[in-house]
Amino acid sequence: MRDRLLRIFELLLERFGPRHWWPGETPLEVMVGAILTQNTAWRNVERAIHNMKAADLMDITRIYEFGEKELADIIRPSGFFNIKSRRLKTFIAFLVDEYGGRIEGLESVPQETLRHQFLSLSGIGPETADSILLYALDRPVFVVDAYTKRFLRQHGISDGEQNYHEVQGFFTSNLPSDSALFNEYHALIVRLCQTHCRKAPQCEGCPLEEDRGRAAGPPNL
DNA sequence: CACCAGGCAAGTA
DNA sequence: TACTTGCATGGT
Protein backbone atom coordinates (compact mmCIF):
# COMPACT_ATOMS: atom_id res chain seq x y z
CA MET A 1 0.00 0.00 0.00
CA ARG A 2 2.98 2.27 0.58
CA ASP A 3 3.99 2.14 -3.08
CA ARG A 4 0.41 2.73 -4.14
CA LEU A 5 0.06 5.82 -1.96
CA LEU A 6 3.37 7.20 -3.18
CA ARG A 7 2.35 6.52 -6.79
CA ILE A 8 -0.89 8.43 -6.25
CA PHE A 9 1.08 11.30 -4.74
CA GLU A 10 3.41 11.47 -7.73
CA LEU A 11 0.52 11.47 -10.18
CA LEU A 12 -1.31 14.23 -8.33
CA LEU A 13 1.83 16.35 -7.99
CA GLU A 14 2.59 15.90 -11.69
CA ARG A 15 -0.96 16.83 -12.65
CA PHE A 16 -1.57 19.78 -10.32
CA GLY A 17 1.89 20.95 -9.26
CA PRO A 18 2.86 22.16 -5.76
CA ARG A 19 -0.11 23.67 -3.92
CA HIS A 20 1.93 25.98 -1.66
CA TRP A 21 -0.31 25.36 1.34
CA TRP A 22 -1.36 26.81 3.72
CA PRO A 23 -2.46 30.09 2.11
CA GLY A 24 -1.46 32.25 5.09
CA GLU A 25 1.39 34.70 5.60
CA THR A 26 2.19 33.82 9.22
CA PRO A 27 1.64 30.92 11.63
CA LEU A 28 -0.97 33.00 13.45
CA GLU A 29 -2.86 33.62 10.22
CA VAL A 30 -2.83 29.89 9.50
CA MET A 31 -4.19 29.15 12.97
CA VAL A 32 -6.93 31.75 12.58
CA GLY A 33 -7.79 30.40 9.12
CA ALA A 34 -7.97 26.83 10.45
CA ILE A 35 -10.71 27.85 12.87
CA LEU A 36 -12.57 30.11 10.47
CA THR A 37 -12.71 27.53 7.68
CA GLN A 38 -14.63 24.95 9.74
CA ASN A 39 -17.43 23.76 7.43
CA THR A 40 -16.98 26.91 5.36
CA ALA A 41 -15.84 27.73 1.82
CA TRP A 42 -12.31 29.17 1.86
CA ARG A 43 -13.45 32.16 -0.21
CA ASN A 44 -15.56 33.35 2.70
CA VAL A 45 -12.67 32.84 5.10
CA GLU A 46 -10.50 35.09 2.94
CA ARG A 47 -13.01 37.90 3.36
CA ALA A 48 -13.01 37.46 7.13
CA ILE A 49 -9.21 37.42 7.27
CA HIS A 50 -9.09 40.52 5.09
CA ASN A 51 -11.41 42.27 7.54
CA MET A 52 -9.24 41.22 10.47
CA LYS A 53 -6.09 42.59 8.83
CA ALA A 54 -7.86 45.83 7.97
CA ALA A 55 -8.76 46.16 11.65
CA ASP A 56 -5.15 45.35 12.63
CA LEU A 57 -6.44 42.21 14.31
CA MET A 58 -3.96 39.65 12.99
CA ASP A 59 -2.14 39.91 16.28
CA ILE A 60 -2.41 37.77 19.40
CA THR A 61 -2.55 40.61 21.89
CA ARG A 62 -5.00 42.61 19.79
CA ILE A 63 -7.38 39.64 19.46
CA TYR A 64 -6.98 38.89 23.16
CA GLU A 65 -8.07 42.40 24.12
CA PHE A 66 -10.77 42.75 21.44
CA GLY A 67 -14.41 42.18 22.36
CA GLU A 68 -16.02 38.90 21.35
CA LYS A 69 -19.10 40.63 20.00
CA GLU A 70 -17.01 43.08 17.99
CA LEU A 71 -14.78 40.31 16.64
CA ALA A 72 -17.87 38.39 15.50
CA ASP A 73 -18.87 41.38 13.40
CA ILE A 74 -15.39 41.51 11.81
CA ILE A 75 -15.42 37.82 10.79
CA ARG A 76 -19.08 37.80 9.73
CA PRO A 77 -18.40 36.68 6.10
CA SER A 78 -16.96 33.34 7.28
CA GLY A 79 -20.32 32.24 8.68
CA PHE A 80 -21.03 30.85 12.16
CA PHE A 81 -19.49 34.13 13.28
CA ASN A 82 -20.69 34.11 16.89
CA ILE A 83 -19.37 30.66 17.68
CA LYS A 84 -16.19 31.20 15.67
CA SER A 85 -15.48 34.44 17.52
CA ARG A 86 -15.72 32.54 20.79
CA ARG A 87 -13.48 29.78 19.43
CA LEU A 88 -10.86 32.27 18.27
CA LYS A 89 -10.89 34.00 21.65
CA THR A 90 -10.59 30.65 23.41
CA PHE A 91 -7.61 29.61 21.31
CA ILE A 92 -5.86 32.98 21.67
CA ALA A 93 -6.45 32.94 25.43
CA PHE A 94 -4.77 29.53 25.49
CA LEU A 95 -1.71 30.93 23.69
CA VAL A 96 -1.54 33.87 26.09
CA ASP A 97 -2.15 31.90 29.28
CA GLU A 98 0.06 28.90 28.50
CA TYR A 99 2.77 30.38 26.29
CA GLY A 100 2.83 34.09 27.03
CA GLY A 101 1.28 34.79 23.64
CA ARG A 102 4.47 33.66 21.91
CA ILE A 103 3.99 31.08 19.14
CA GLU A 104 7.73 30.33 19.25
CA GLY A 105 7.05 28.90 22.67
CA LEU A 106 5.21 26.01 21.02
CA GLU A 107 8.26 24.85 19.09
CA SER A 108 9.87 22.94 21.96
CA VAL A 109 6.65 21.17 22.95
CA PRO A 110 6.23 17.51 21.87
CA GLN A 111 3.71 16.95 19.10
CA GLU A 112 1.36 14.73 21.10
CA THR A 113 1.39 17.08 24.08
CA LEU A 114 0.51 20.00 21.85
CA ARG A 115 -2.23 18.01 20.11
CA HIS A 116 -3.84 17.07 23.43
CA GLN A 117 -3.72 20.68 24.56
CA PHE A 118 -5.41 21.85 21.36
CA LEU A 119 -8.10 19.17 21.59
CA SER A 120 -8.90 20.16 25.17
CA LEU A 121 -10.05 23.56 23.91
CA SER A 122 -13.70 24.02 23.00
CA GLY A 123 -13.90 24.56 19.26
CA ILE A 124 -10.71 22.70 18.34
CA GLY A 125 -11.46 19.22 16.99
CA PRO A 126 -9.10 16.71 15.34
CA GLU A 127 -9.02 18.34 11.90
CA THR A 128 -8.45 21.86 13.22
CA ALA A 129 -5.79 20.65 15.68
CA ASP A 130 -3.94 18.73 12.98
CA SER A 131 -4.22 21.56 10.44
CA ILE A 132 -2.57 23.87 12.95
CA LEU A 133 0.11 21.31 13.80
CA LEU A 134 0.99 20.66 10.17
CA TYR A 135 0.43 23.96 8.41
CA ALA A 136 1.25 26.48 11.14
CA LEU A 137 3.85 24.52 13.11
CA ASP A 138 5.33 22.22 10.43
CA ARG A 139 4.74 19.04 12.45
CA PRO A 140 4.52 15.70 10.57
CA VAL A 141 0.77 15.13 11.12
CA PHE A 142 -1.53 13.91 8.36
CA VAL A 143 -4.70 16.01 8.11
CA VAL A 144 -7.94 14.16 7.43
CA ASP A 145 -11.00 15.99 6.17
CA ALA A 146 -14.23 15.37 4.28
CA TYR A 147 -12.30 15.38 1.00
CA THR A 148 -9.87 12.75 2.25
CA LYS A 149 -12.64 10.32 3.14
CA ARG A 150 -14.49 11.03 -0.11
CA PHE A 151 -11.29 10.40 -2.06
CA LEU A 152 -10.66 7.04 -0.38
CA ARG A 153 -14.24 5.93 -0.90
CA GLN A 154 -14.63 7.03 -4.51
CA HIS A 155 -11.37 5.34 -5.45
CA GLY A 156 -12.29 2.11 -3.75
CA ILE A 157 -9.39 2.30 -1.32
CA SER A 158 -11.75 2.15 1.65
CA ASP A 159 -15.48 1.85 2.25
CA GLY A 160 -15.69 5.26 3.89
CA GLU A 161 -16.72 3.88 7.28
CA GLN A 162 -13.45 4.62 9.09
CA ASN A 163 -13.29 7.30 11.74
CA TYR A 164 -10.80 10.17 11.81
CA HIS A 165 -8.09 8.31 13.69
CA GLU A 166 -8.35 5.24 11.47
CA VAL A 167 -8.07 7.22 8.24
CA GLN A 168 -5.14 9.16 9.65
CA GLY A 169 -3.43 5.93 10.65
CA PHE A 170 -3.90 4.55 7.15
CA PHE A 171 -1.75 7.34 5.73
CA THR A 172 0.79 7.73 8.52
CA SER A 173 1.48 4.01 8.75
CA ASN A 174 2.01 3.72 5.01
CA LEU A 175 4.04 6.85 4.37
CA PRO A 176 7.35 8.22 5.69
CA SER A 177 6.81 10.73 8.51
CA ASP A 178 7.59 13.88 6.54
CA SER A 179 5.80 17.18 7.14
CA ALA A 180 6.55 18.40 3.61
CA LEU A 181 5.03 15.22 2.15
CA PHE A 182 1.95 15.37 4.41
CA ASN A 183 1.55 19.06 3.62
CA GLU A 184 1.55 18.52 -0.14
CA TYR A 185 -0.43 15.27 -0.08
CA HIS A 186 -3.40 16.71 1.79
CA ALA A 187 -3.42 19.84 -0.37
CA LEU A 188 -3.36 17.72 -3.53
CA ILE A 189 -6.28 15.57 -2.36
CA VAL A 190 -8.28 18.73 -1.76
CA ARG A 191 -7.35 20.03 -5.20
CA LEU A 192 -8.37 16.73 -6.82
CA CYS A 193 -11.69 16.57 -5.04
CA GLN A 194 -12.61 20.17 -5.78
CA THR A 195 -12.88 19.36 -9.48
CA HIS A 196 -13.02 15.58 -9.82
CA CYS A 197 -14.17 13.84 -6.66
CA ARG A 198 -17.00 16.25 -6.08
CA LYS A 199 -20.39 15.20 -7.39
CA ALA A 200 -19.21 13.16 -10.33
CA PRO A 201 -20.53 9.66 -9.54
CA GLN A 202 -17.55 7.97 -11.10
CA CYS A 203 -14.84 10.56 -10.90
CA GLU A 204 -15.02 11.51 -14.57
CA GLY A 205 -11.81 12.94 -15.94
CA CYS A 206 -9.92 11.95 -12.83
CA PRO A 207 -6.17 11.97 -13.55
CA LEU A 208 -5.75 8.80 -11.53
CA GLU A 209 -8.36 6.99 -13.62
CA GLU A 210 -6.48 7.91 -16.78
CA ASP A 211 -3.37 6.33 -15.38
CA ARG A 212 -5.12 3.04 -14.74
CA GLY A 213 -5.84 2.55 -18.43
CA ARG A 214 -2.40 3.47 -19.68
CA ALA A 215 -0.15 2.06 -17.01
CA ALA A 216 -2.25 -0.98 -16.08
CA GLY A 217 -2.05 -0.03 -12.43
CA PRO A 218 -4.01 -1.53 -9.55
CA PRO A 219 -7.84 -1.52 -9.64
CA ASN A 220 -9.59 1.80 -9.09
CA LEU A 221 -6.43 3.75 -9.62
C1' DC B 1 -35.30 27.34 -5.37
C1' DA B 2 -32.17 23.75 -2.97
C1' DC B 3 -27.73 22.45 -1.81
C1' DC B 4 -22.98 22.79 -0.45
C1' DA B 5 -18.54 24.41 1.78
C1' DG B 6 -11.09 22.34 4.03
C1' DG B 7 -16.16 21.00 11.74
C1' DC B 8 -17.43 20.97 16.25
C1' DA B 9 -20.25 20.65 20.34
C1' DA B 10 -24.40 19.73 22.57
C1' DG B 11 -28.60 17.33 22.80
C1' DT B 12 -31.43 13.06 22.39
C1' DA B 13 -32.71 8.08 22.78
C1' DT C 1 -22.83 4.42 21.82
C1' DA C 2 -25.04 6.32 17.67
C1' DC C 3 -27.62 9.68 15.51
C1' DT C 4 -29.47 14.50 15.10
C1' DT C 5 -29.36 19.47 15.34
C1' DG C 6 -27.57 24.34 15.69
C1' DC C 7 -24.38 27.39 14.03
C1' DA C 8 -24.78 31.36 9.15
C1' DT C 9 -22.57 33.44 5.12
C1' DG C 10 -21.97 33.37 0.14
C1' DG C 11 -21.51 30.82 -4.27
C1' DT C 12 -23.55 27.53 -7.79
mmCIF file of N, CA, C and O (backbone and C1' of nucleotides) in Angstrom, chain A residues 22 39 123 125 127-128 147 150, chain B residues 3-10:
data_model
loop_
_atom_site.group_PDB
_atom_site.id
_atom_site.type_symbol
_atom_site.label_atom_id
_atom_site.label_comp_id
_atom_site.label_asym_id
_atom_site.label_seq_id
_atom_site.Cartn_x
_atom_site.Cartn_y
_atom_site.Cartn_z
ATOM 1 N N TRP A 22 -0.029 26.271 3.619
ATOM 2 C CA TRP A 22 -1.358 26.813 3.721
ATOM 3 C C TRP A 22 -1.367 28.235 3.201
ATOM 4 O O TRP A 22 -0.393 28.945 3.425
ATOM 5 N N ASN A 39 -16.187 23.924 8.208
ATOM 6 C CA ASN A 39 -17.429 23.761 7.434
ATOM 7 C C ASN A 39 -17.783 25.022 6.644
ATOM 8 O O ASN A 39 -18.945 25.419 6.584
ATOM 9 N N GLY A 123 -13.937 23.978 20.599
ATOM 10 C CA GLY A 123 -13.901 24.557 19.262
ATOM 11 C C GLY A 123 -12.744 24.048 18.427
ATOM 12 O O GLY A 123 -12.667 24.319 17.234
ATOM 13 N N GLY A 125 -11.288 20.658 17.156
ATOM 14 C CA GLY A 125 -11.459 19.215 16.992
ATOM 15 C C GLY A 125 -10.239 18.653 16.296
ATOM 16 O O GLY A 125 -9.258 19.376 16.081
ATOM 17 N N GLU A 127 -9.497 17.756 13.158
ATOM 18 C CA GLU A 127 -9.020 18.344 11.904
ATOM 19 C C GLU A 127 -8.380 19.716 12.124
ATOM 20 O O GLU A 127 -7.330 20.023 11.558
ATOM 21 N N THR A 128 -8.999 20.526 12.942
ATOM 22 C CA THR A 128 -8.452 21.857 13.216
ATOM 23 C C THR A 128 -7.114 21.743 13.947
ATOM 24 O O THR A 128 -6.148 22.438 13.618
ATOM 25 N N TYR A 147 -12.839 15.725 2.309
ATOM 26 C CA TYR A 147 -12.299 15.381 0.997
ATOM 27 C C TYR A 147 -11.499 14.089 1.053
ATOM 28 O O TYR A 147 -11.585 13.257 0.164
ATOM 29 N N ARG A 150 -13.798 11.159 1.172
ATOM 30 C CA ARG A 150 -14.492 11.033 -0.109
ATOM 31 C C ARG A 150 -13.556 10.434 -1.154
ATOM 32 O O ARG A 150 -13.934 9.563 -1.938
ATOM 33 P P DC B 3 -32.355 19.858 -1.091
ATOM 34 O "O5'" DC B 3 -30.792 20.116 -1.267
ATOM 35 C "C5'" DC B 3 -30.215 19.997 -2.555
ATOM 36 C "C4'" DC B 3 -28.804 20.547 -2.532
ATOM 37 C "C3'" DC B 3 -28.002 20.141 -1.282
ATOM 38 O "O3'" DC B 3 -26.876 19.399 -1.683
ATOM 39 C "C1'" DC B 3 -27.729 22.449 -1.807
ATOM 40 P P DC B 4 -26.024 18.559 -0.569
ATOM 41 O "O5'" DC B 4 -24.659 19.366 -0.572
ATOM 42 C "C5'" DC B 4 -24.055 19.688 -1.822
ATOM 43 C "C4'" DC B 4 -23.062 20.805 -1.623
ATOM 44 C "C3'" DC B 4 -22.091 20.567 -0.452
ATOM 45 O "O3'" DC B 4 -20.770 20.509 -0.950
ATOM 46 C "C1'" DC B 4 -22.976 22.786 -0.446
ATOM 47 P P DA B 5 -19.586 19.860 -0.025
ATOM 48 O "O5'" DA B 5 -18.734 21.152 0.336
ATOM 49 C "C5'" DA B 5 -18.345 22.014 -0.703
ATOM 50 C "C4'" DA B 5 -17.801 23.307 -0.142
ATOM 51 C "C3'" DA B 5 -16.755 23.106 0.968
ATOM 52 O "O3'" DA B 5 -15.765 24.099 0.832
ATOM 53 C "C1'" DA B 5 -18.544 24.408 1.782
ATOM 54 P P DG B 6 -14.257 23.690 0.419
ATOM 55 O "O5'" DG B 6 -13.700 22.746 1.583
ATOM 56 C "C5'" DG B 6 -14.075 22.861 2.912
ATOM 57 C "C4'" DG B 6 -13.371 21.860 3.778
ATOM 58 C "C3'" DG B 6 -13.171 22.409 5.177
ATOM 59 O "O3'" DG B 6 -13.198 21.323 6.115
ATOM 60 C "C1'" DG B 6 -11.089 22.336 4.030
ATOM 61 P P DG B 7 -14.795 21.010 6.563
ATOM 62 O "O5'" DG B 7 -14.727 21.373 8.122
ATOM 63 C "C5'" DG B 7 -14.350 20.342 9.044
ATOM 64 C "C4'" DG B 7 -14.231 20.972 10.412
ATOM 65 C "C3'" DG B 7 -14.047 19.961 11.524
ATOM 66 O "O3'" DG B 7 -13.218 20.556 12.509
ATOM 67 C "C1'" DG B 7 -16.164 21.004 11.736
ATOM 68 P P DC B 8 -12.821 19.682 13.770
ATOM 69 O "O5'" DC B 8 -13.926 20.074 14.839
ATOM 70 C "C5'" DC B 8 -14.058 21.453 15.211
ATOM 71 C "C4'" DC B 8 -15.248 21.607 16.139
ATOM 72 C "C3'" DC B 8 -15.304 20.560 17.254
ATOM 73 O "O3'" DC B 8 -15.067 21.209 18.493
ATOM 74 C "C1'" DC B 8 -17.434 20.967 16.245
ATOM 75 P P DA B 9 -15.155 20.421 19.857
ATOM 76 O "O5'" DA B 9 -16.635 20.736 20.351
ATOM 77 C "C5'" DA B 9 -17.089 22.091 20.336
ATOM 78 C "C4'" DA B 9 -18.519 22.162 20.814
ATOM 79 C "C3'" DA B 9 -18.814 21.365 22.084
ATOM 80 O "O3'" DA B 9 -19.683 22.136 22.885
ATOM 81 C "C1'" DA B 9 -20.247 20.650 20.341
ATOM 82 P P DA B 10 -20.065 21.751 24.351
ATOM 83 O "O5'" DA B 10 -21.643 21.525 24.264
ATOM 84 C "C5'" DA B 10 -22.445 22.453 23.543
ATOM 85 C "C4'" DA B 10 -23.815 21.866 23.324
ATOM 86 C "C3'" DA B 10 -24.352 21.062 24.523
ATOM 87 O "O3'" DA B 10 -25.723 21.391 24.722
ATOM 88 C "C1'" DA B 10 -24.404 19.733 22.572
#
